[in-house]
CSV table of C-alpha atoms and ligand atoms in Angstrom, one decimal:
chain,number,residue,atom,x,y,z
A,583,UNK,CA,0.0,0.0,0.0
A,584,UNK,CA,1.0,3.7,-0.7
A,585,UNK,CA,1.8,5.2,2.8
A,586,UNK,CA,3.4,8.5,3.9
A,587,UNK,CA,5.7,8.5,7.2
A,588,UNK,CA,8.6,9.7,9.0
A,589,UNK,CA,11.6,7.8,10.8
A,590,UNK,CA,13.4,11.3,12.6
A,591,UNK,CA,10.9,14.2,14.1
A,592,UNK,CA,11.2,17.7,12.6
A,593,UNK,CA,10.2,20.2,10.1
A,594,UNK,CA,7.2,18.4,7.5
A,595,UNK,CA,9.6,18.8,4.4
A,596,UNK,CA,12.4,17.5,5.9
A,597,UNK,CA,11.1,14.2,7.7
A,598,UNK,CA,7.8,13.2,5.5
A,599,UNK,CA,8.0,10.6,2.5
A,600,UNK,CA,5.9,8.6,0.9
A,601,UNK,CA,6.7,5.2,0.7
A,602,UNK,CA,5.3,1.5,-0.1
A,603,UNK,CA,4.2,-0.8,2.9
A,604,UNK,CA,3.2,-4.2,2.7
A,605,UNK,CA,-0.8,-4.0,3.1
A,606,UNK,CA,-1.4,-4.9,6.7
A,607,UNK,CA,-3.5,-7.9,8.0
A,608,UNK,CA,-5.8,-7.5,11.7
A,609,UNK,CA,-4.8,-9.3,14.2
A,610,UNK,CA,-7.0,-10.8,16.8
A,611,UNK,CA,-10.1,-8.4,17.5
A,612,UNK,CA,-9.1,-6.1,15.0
A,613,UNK,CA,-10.4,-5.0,11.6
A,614,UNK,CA,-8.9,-3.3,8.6
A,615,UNK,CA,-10.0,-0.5,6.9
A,616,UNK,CA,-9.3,0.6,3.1
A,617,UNK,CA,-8.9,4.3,4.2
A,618,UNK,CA,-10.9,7.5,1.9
A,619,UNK,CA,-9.7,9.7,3.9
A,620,UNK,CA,-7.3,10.7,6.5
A,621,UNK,CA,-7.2,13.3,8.9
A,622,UNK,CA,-4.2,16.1,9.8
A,623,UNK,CA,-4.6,17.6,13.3
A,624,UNK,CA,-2.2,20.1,15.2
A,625,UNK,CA,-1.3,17.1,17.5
A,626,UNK,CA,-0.4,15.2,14.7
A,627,UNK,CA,1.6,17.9,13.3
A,628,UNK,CA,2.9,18.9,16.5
A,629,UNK,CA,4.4,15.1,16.8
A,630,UNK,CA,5.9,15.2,13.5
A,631,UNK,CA,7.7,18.0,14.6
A,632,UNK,CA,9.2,17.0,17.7
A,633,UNK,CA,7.5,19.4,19.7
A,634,UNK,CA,6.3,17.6,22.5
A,635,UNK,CA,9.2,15.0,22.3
A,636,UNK,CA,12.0,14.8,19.6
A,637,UNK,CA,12.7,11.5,20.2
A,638,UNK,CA,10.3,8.6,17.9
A,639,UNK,CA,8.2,6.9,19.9
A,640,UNK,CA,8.4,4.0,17.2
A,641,UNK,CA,11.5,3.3,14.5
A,642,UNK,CA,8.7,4.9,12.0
A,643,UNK,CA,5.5,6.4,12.1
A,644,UNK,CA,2.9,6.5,9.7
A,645,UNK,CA,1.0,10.0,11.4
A,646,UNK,CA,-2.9,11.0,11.8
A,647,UNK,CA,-5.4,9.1,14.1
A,648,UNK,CA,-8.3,10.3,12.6
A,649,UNK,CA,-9.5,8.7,9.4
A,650,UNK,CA,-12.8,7.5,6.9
A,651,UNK,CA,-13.1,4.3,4.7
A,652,UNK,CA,-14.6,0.9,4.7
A,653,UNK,CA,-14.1,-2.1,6.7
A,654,UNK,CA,-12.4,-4.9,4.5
A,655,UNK,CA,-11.0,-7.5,6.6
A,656,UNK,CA,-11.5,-8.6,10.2
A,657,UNK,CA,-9.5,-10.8,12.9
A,658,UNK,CA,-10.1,-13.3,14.8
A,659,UNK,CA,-12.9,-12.7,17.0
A,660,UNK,CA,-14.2,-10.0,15.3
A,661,UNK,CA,-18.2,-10.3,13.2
A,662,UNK,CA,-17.5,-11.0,10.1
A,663,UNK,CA,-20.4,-8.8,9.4
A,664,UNK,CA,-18.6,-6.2,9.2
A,665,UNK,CA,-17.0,-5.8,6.2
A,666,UNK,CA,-18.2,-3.8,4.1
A,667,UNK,CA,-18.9,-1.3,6.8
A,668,UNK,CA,-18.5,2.1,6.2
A,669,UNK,CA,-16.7,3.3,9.6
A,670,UNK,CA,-14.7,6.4,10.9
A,671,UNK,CA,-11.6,5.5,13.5
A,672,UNK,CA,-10.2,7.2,16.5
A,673,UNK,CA,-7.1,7.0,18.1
A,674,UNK,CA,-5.2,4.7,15.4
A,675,UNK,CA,-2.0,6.7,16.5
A,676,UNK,CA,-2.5,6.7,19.7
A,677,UNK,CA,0.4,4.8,20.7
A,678,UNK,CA,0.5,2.7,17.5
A,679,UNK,CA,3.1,3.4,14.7
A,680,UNK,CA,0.5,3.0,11.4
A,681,UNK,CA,-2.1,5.8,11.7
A,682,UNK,CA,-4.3,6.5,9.1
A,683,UNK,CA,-2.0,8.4,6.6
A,684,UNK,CA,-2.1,5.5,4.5
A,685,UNK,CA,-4.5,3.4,1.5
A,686,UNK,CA,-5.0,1.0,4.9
A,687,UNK,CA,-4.8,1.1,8.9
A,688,UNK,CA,-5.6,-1.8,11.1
A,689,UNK,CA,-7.3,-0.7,14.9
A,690,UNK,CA,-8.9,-2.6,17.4
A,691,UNK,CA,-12.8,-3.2,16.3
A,692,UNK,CA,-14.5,-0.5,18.9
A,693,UNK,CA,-12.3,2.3,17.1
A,694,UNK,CA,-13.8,2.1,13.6
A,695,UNK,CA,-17.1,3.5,14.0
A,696,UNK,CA,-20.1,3.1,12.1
A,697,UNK,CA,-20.7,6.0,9.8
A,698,UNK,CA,-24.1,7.0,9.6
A,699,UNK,CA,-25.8,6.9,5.8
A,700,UNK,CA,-25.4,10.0,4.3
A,701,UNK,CA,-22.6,11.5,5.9
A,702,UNK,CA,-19.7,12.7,3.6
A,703,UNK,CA,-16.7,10.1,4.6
A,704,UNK,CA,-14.4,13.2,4.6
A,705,UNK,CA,-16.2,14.3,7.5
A,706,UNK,CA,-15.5,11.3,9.2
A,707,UNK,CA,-11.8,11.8,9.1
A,708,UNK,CA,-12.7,15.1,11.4
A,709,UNK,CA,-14.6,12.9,14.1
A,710,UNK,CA,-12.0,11.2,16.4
A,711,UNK,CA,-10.9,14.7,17.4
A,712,UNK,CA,-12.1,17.7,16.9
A,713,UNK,CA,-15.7,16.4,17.2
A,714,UNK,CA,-14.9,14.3,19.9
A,715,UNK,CA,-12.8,16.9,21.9
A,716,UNK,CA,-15.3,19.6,21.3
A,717,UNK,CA,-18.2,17.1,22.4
A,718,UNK,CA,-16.7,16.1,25.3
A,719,UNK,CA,-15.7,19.4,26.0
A,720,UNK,CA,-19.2,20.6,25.7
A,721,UNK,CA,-21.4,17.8,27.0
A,722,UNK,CA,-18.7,16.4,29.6
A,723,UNK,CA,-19.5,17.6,33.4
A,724,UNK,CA,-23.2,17.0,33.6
A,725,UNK,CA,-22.9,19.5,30.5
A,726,UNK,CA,-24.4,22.5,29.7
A,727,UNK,CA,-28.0,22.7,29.4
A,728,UNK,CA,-29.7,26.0,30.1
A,729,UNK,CA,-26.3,27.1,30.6
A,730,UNK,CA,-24.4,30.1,28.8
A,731,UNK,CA,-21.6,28.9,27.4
A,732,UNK,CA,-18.2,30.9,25.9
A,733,UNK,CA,-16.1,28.7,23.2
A,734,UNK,CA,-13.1,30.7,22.5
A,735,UNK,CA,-12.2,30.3,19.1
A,736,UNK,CA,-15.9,29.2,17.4
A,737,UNK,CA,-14.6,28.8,13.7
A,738,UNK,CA,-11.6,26.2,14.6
A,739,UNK,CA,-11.9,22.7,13.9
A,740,UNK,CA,-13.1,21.7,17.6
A,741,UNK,CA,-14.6,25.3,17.9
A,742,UNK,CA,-16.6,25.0,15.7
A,743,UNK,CA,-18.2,22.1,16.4
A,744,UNK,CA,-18.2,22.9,19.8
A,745,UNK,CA,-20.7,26.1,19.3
A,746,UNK,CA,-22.9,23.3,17.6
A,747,UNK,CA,-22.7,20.9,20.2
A,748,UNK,CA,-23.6,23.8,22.8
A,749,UNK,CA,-26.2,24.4,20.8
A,750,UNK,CA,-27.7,21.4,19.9
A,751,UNK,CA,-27.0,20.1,23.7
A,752,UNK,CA,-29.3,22.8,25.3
A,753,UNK,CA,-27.1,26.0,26.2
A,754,UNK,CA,-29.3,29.0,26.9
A,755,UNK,CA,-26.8,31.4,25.1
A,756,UNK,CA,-23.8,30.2,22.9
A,757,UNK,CA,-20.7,33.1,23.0
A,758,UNK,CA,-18.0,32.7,20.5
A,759,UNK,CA,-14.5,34.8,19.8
A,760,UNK,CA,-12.9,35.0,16.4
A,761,UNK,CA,-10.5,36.8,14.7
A,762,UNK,CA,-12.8,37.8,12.2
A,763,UNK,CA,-15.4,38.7,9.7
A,764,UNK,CA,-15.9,35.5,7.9
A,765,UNK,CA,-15.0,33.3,11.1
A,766,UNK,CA,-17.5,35.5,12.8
A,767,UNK,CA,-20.1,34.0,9.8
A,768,UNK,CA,-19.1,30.8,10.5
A,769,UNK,CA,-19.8,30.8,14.2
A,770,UNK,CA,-22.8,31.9,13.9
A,771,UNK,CA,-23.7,30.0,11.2
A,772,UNK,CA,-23.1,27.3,13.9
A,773,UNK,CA,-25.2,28.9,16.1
A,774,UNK,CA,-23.4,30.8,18.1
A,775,UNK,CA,-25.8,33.8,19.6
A,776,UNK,CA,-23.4,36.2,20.2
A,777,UNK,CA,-19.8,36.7,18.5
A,778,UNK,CA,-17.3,38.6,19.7
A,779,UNK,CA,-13.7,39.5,17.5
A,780,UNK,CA,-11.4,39.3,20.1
A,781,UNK,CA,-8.5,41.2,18.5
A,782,UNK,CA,-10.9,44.6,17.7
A,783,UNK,CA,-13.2,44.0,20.9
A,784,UNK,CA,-13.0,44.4,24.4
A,785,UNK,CA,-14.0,40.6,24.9
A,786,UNK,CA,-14.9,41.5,29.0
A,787,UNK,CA,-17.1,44.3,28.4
A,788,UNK,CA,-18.4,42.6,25.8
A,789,UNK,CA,-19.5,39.7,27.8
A,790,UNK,CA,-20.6,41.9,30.7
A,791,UNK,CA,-23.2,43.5,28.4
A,792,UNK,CA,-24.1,40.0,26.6
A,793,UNK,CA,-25.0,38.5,29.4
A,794,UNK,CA,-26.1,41.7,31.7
A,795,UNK,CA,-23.3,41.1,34.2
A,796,UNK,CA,-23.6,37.2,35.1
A,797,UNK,CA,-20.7,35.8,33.4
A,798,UNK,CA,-20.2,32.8,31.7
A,799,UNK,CA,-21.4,29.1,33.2
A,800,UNK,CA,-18.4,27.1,30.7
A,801,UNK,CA,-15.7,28.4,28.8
A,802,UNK,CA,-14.3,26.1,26.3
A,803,UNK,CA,-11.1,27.2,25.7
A,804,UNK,CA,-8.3,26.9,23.0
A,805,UNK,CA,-5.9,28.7,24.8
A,806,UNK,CA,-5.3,28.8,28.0
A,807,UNK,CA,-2.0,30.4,27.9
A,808,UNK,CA,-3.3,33.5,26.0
A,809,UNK,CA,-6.8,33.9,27.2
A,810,UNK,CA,-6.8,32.3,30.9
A,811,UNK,CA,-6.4,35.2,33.1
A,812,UNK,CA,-9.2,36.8,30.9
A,813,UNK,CA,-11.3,33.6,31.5
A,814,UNK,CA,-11.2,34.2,35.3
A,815,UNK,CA,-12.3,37.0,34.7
A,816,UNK,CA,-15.6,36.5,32.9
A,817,UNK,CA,-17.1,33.4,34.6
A,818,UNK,CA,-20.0,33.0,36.8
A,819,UNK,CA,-20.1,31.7,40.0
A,820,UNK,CA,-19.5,28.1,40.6
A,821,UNK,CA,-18.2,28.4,36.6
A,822,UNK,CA,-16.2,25.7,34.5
A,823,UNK,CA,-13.0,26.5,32.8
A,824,UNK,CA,-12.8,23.7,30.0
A,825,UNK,CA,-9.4,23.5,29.1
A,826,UNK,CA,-8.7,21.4,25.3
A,827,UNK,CA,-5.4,23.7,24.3
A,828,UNK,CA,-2.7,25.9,25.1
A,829,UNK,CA,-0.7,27.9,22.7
A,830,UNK,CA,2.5,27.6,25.1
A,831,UNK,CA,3.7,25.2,27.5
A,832,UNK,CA,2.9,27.2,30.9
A,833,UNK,CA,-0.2,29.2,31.9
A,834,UNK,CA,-0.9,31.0,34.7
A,835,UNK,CA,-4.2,31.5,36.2
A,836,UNK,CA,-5.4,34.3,38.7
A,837,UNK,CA,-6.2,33.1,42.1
A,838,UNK,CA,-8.9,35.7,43.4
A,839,UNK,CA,-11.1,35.9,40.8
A,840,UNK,CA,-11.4,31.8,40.8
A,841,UNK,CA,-11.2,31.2,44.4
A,842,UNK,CA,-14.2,34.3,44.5
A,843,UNK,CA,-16.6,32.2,42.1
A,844,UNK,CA,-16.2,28.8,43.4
A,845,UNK,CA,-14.5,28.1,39.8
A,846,UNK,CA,-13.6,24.8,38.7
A,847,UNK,CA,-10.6,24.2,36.3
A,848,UNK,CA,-10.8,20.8,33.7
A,849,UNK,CA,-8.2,19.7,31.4
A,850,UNK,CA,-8.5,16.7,28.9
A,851,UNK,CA,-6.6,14.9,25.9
A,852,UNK,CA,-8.9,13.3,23.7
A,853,UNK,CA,-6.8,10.3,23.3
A,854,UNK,CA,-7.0,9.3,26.9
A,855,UNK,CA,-11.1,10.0,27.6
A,856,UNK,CA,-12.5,7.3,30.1
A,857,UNK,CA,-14.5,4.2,28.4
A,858,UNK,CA,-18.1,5.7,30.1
A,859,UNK,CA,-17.3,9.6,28.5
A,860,UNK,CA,-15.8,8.0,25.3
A,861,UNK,CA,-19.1,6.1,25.1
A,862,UNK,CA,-21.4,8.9,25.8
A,863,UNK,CA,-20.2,11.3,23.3
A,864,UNK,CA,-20.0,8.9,20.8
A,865,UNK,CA,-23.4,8.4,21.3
A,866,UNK,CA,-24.9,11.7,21.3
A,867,UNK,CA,-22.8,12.2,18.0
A,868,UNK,CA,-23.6,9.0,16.3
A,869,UNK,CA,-27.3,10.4,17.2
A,870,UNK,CA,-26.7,13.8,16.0
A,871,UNK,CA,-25.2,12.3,12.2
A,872,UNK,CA,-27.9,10.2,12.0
A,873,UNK,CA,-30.5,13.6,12.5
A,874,UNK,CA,-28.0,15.4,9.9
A,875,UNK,CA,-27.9,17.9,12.2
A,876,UNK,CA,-24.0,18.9,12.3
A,877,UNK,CA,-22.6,21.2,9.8
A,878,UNK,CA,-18.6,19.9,8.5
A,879,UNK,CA,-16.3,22.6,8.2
A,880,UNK,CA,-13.7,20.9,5.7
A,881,UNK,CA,-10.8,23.7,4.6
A,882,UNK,CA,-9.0,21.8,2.4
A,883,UNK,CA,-8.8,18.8,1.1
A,884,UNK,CA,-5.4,17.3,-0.5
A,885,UNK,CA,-4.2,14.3,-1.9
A,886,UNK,CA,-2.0,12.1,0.1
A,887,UNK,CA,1.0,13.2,-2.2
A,888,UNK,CA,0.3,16.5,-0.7
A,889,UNK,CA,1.2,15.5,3.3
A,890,UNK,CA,3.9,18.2,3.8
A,891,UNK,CA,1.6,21.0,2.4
A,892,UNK,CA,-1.3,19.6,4.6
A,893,UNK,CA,1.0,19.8,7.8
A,894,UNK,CA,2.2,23.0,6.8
A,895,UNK,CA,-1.1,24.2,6.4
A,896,UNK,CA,-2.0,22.6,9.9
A,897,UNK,CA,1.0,24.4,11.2
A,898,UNK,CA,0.3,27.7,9.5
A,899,UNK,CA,-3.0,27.9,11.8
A,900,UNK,CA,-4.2,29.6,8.5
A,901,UNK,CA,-6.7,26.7,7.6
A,902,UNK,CA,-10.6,27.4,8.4
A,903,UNK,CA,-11.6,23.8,9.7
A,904,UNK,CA,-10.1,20.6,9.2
A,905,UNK,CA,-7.8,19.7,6.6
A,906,UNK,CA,-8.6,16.2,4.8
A,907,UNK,CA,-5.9,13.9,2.8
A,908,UNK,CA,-7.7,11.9,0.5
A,909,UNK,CA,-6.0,8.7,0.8
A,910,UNK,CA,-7.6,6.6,-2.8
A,911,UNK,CA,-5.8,6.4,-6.5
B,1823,NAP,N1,-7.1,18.4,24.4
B,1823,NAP,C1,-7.4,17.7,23.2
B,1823,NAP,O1,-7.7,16.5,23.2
B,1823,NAP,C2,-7.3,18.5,21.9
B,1823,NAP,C3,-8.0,18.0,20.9
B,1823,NAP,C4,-8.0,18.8,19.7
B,1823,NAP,C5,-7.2,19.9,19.6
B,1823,NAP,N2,-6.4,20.3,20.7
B,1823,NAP,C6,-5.6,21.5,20.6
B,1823,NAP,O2,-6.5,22.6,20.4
B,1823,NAP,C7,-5.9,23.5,19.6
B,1823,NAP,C8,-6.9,23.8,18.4
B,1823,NAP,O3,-7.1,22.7,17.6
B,1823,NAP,P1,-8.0,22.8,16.3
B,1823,NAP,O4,-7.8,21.6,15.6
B,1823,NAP,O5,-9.3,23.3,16.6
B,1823,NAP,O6,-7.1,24.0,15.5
B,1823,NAP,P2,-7.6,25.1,14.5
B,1823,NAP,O7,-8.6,24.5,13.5
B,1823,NAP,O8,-6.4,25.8,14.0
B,1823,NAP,O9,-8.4,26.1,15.4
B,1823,NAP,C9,-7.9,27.0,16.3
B,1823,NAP,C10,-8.8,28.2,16.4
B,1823,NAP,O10,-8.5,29.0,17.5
B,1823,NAP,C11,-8.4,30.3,17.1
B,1823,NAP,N3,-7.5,31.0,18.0
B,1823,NAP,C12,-6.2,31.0,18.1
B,1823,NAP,N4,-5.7,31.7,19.1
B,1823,NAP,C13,-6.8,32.2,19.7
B,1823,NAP,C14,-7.0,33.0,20.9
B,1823,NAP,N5,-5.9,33.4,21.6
B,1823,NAP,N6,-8.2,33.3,21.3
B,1823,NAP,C15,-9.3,32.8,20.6
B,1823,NAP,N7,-9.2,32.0,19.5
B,1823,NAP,C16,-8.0,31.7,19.1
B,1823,NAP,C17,-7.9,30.3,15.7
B,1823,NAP,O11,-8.3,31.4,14.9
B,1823,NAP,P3,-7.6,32.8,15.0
B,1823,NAP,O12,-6.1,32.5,15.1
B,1823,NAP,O13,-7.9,33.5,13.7
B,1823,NAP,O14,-8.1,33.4,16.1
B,1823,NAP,C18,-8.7,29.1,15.1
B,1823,NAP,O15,-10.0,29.4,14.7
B,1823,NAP,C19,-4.6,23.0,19.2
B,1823,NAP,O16,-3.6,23.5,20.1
B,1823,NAP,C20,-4.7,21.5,19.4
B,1823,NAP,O17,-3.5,20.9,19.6
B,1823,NAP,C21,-6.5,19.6,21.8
């Protein structure tokens, strides 16, 4: 099979090559999947540079967890049933050298995913994590139900779903900052109530008037290292800060504002969500596909050839949504 990969970490020209693999079988109580489509994430891009570790966690790495395509085999102990399925995965480089960057990936049977009829399989390579992250993010916590909610950055790739989920979950008023006029579209095209550009706007008076002094109940937040002392700032009492990002490696957060509202600070990684909240937001966006009732952001999709313009693009924090490597032909 045609695969792209690295063997050293560092800059997406340098270390990324396509190559050819033999096609890989499943072992025991896995299946494998003839990929469409293949995901490119900042965490992916953000391992292929070395940034969080230069050393290779495996001799080589075929990169991205998230991917689209069709069950074609199955292992051992697995229903034969399913092939033929049409699935998304999660997580199938998640401690595993061969992600989804490839014409096939093999994962344990829970992480390919049913895709619900009529969803675009190029969405499905955007599910694992920015859905999944924004989801969780949004409905994790007893969630947020008649609550006002704030998702920093509402036209990203988890933001943006995120101001869906909010919405479709029950929020009584969705707040979103962007950067600007055609993210501020998109937010609210969402659903988003309220949109506020945080590089022209005074995001705390803003959110004072919007919601007549109370503050915010959840802030979903993309960066805690730029916006968290702000984010003190404009919850409500006994509010949530949801933490999914960081655009540097230390944050600090003030103590009186939190310690005033009773304020509770979460922090998760997708990869690592316990089985029950891994369940329950699959779930509610299995349920939510099959309504057709989430909007895809896609903002570019490339062929597999194109891998090192794809992470650049990821890098570049210029892309609008989720970039998509088509992985057939
Ligand atoms: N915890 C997890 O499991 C998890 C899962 C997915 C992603 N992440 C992390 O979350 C971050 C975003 O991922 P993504 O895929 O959504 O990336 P993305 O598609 O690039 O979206 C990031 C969004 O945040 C906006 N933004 C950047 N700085 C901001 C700021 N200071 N205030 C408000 N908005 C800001 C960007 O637009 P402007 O620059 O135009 O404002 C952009 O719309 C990355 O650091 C990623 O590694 C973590």
């Amino acid at each position: 099979m045609k695969a792209a990969c690295y063997e050293t970490t560092g800059p997406a020209a340098e270390v990324l090559r396509l190559i050819d693999l033999p096609d890989p079988e499943p072992g025991a109580g896995e299946v494998r999947v003839r990929l469409q489509w293949s995901g490119v994430n900042p965490s992916d891009v953000k391992s292929r540079a070395g940034l969080r570790n230069k050393a290779m966690p495996f001799a080589r790495v075929v990169p991205h967890s998230d991917g689209a395509g069709v069950i074609d085999r199955v292992g051992a102990g697995v229903d034969a049933s399913r092939v033929g399925e049409p699935v998304w995965v999660w997580n199938a480089a998640w401690g595993r050298p061969n992600g989804t960057a490839a014409q096939y990936v093999t994962v344990p049977a829970r992480q390919a995913v049913r895709l619900p009829d009529g969803v675009p399989p190029e969405a499905g390579a955007c599910f694992g994590i920015p859905a999944l992250t924004a989801l969780h993010a949004v409905q994790g916590w007893g969630g947020v139900e008649g609550r006002t909610v704030l998702v920093a950055g509402g036209a990203g790739a988890v933001g943006h779903y995120a101001v869906q989920f909010a919405r479709l979950l029950g929020a009584r008023r969705v707040l979103a900052t962007v950067s600007s006029e055609p993210k501020a579209r998109l937010a609210r095209e969402a659903g988003a109530h309220d949109v506020i550009d945080y590089r022209r706007d005074d995001v705390a008076v803003r959110v004072r008037e919007l919601t007549a002094g109370q503050g915010i109940d959840r802030i979903v937040e993309v960066d805690a290292a730029a916006n968290g002392r702000l984010d003190a700032e404009l919850l409500a009492p006994h509010g949530e800060l949801v933490l999914y990002g960081s655009g540097a490696a230390e944050f600090s957060l003030p103590f009186f504002p939190m310690i005033l509202r009773n304020a509770t600070v979460r922090c998760f990684i997708v990869y690592q969500l316990a089985d029950a909240d891994r369940t329950e937001a699959e779930r509610t966006l299995q349920r939510l596909l099959t309504e057709r009732r989430l909007v895809h952001q896609i903002a570019e999709r490339l062929p597999l050839s194109r891998i090192v313009q794809a992470h650049e693009l990821v890098e570049s924090g210029r892309a609008v949504g989720n970039v998509v490597l088509s992985t057939e032909g």
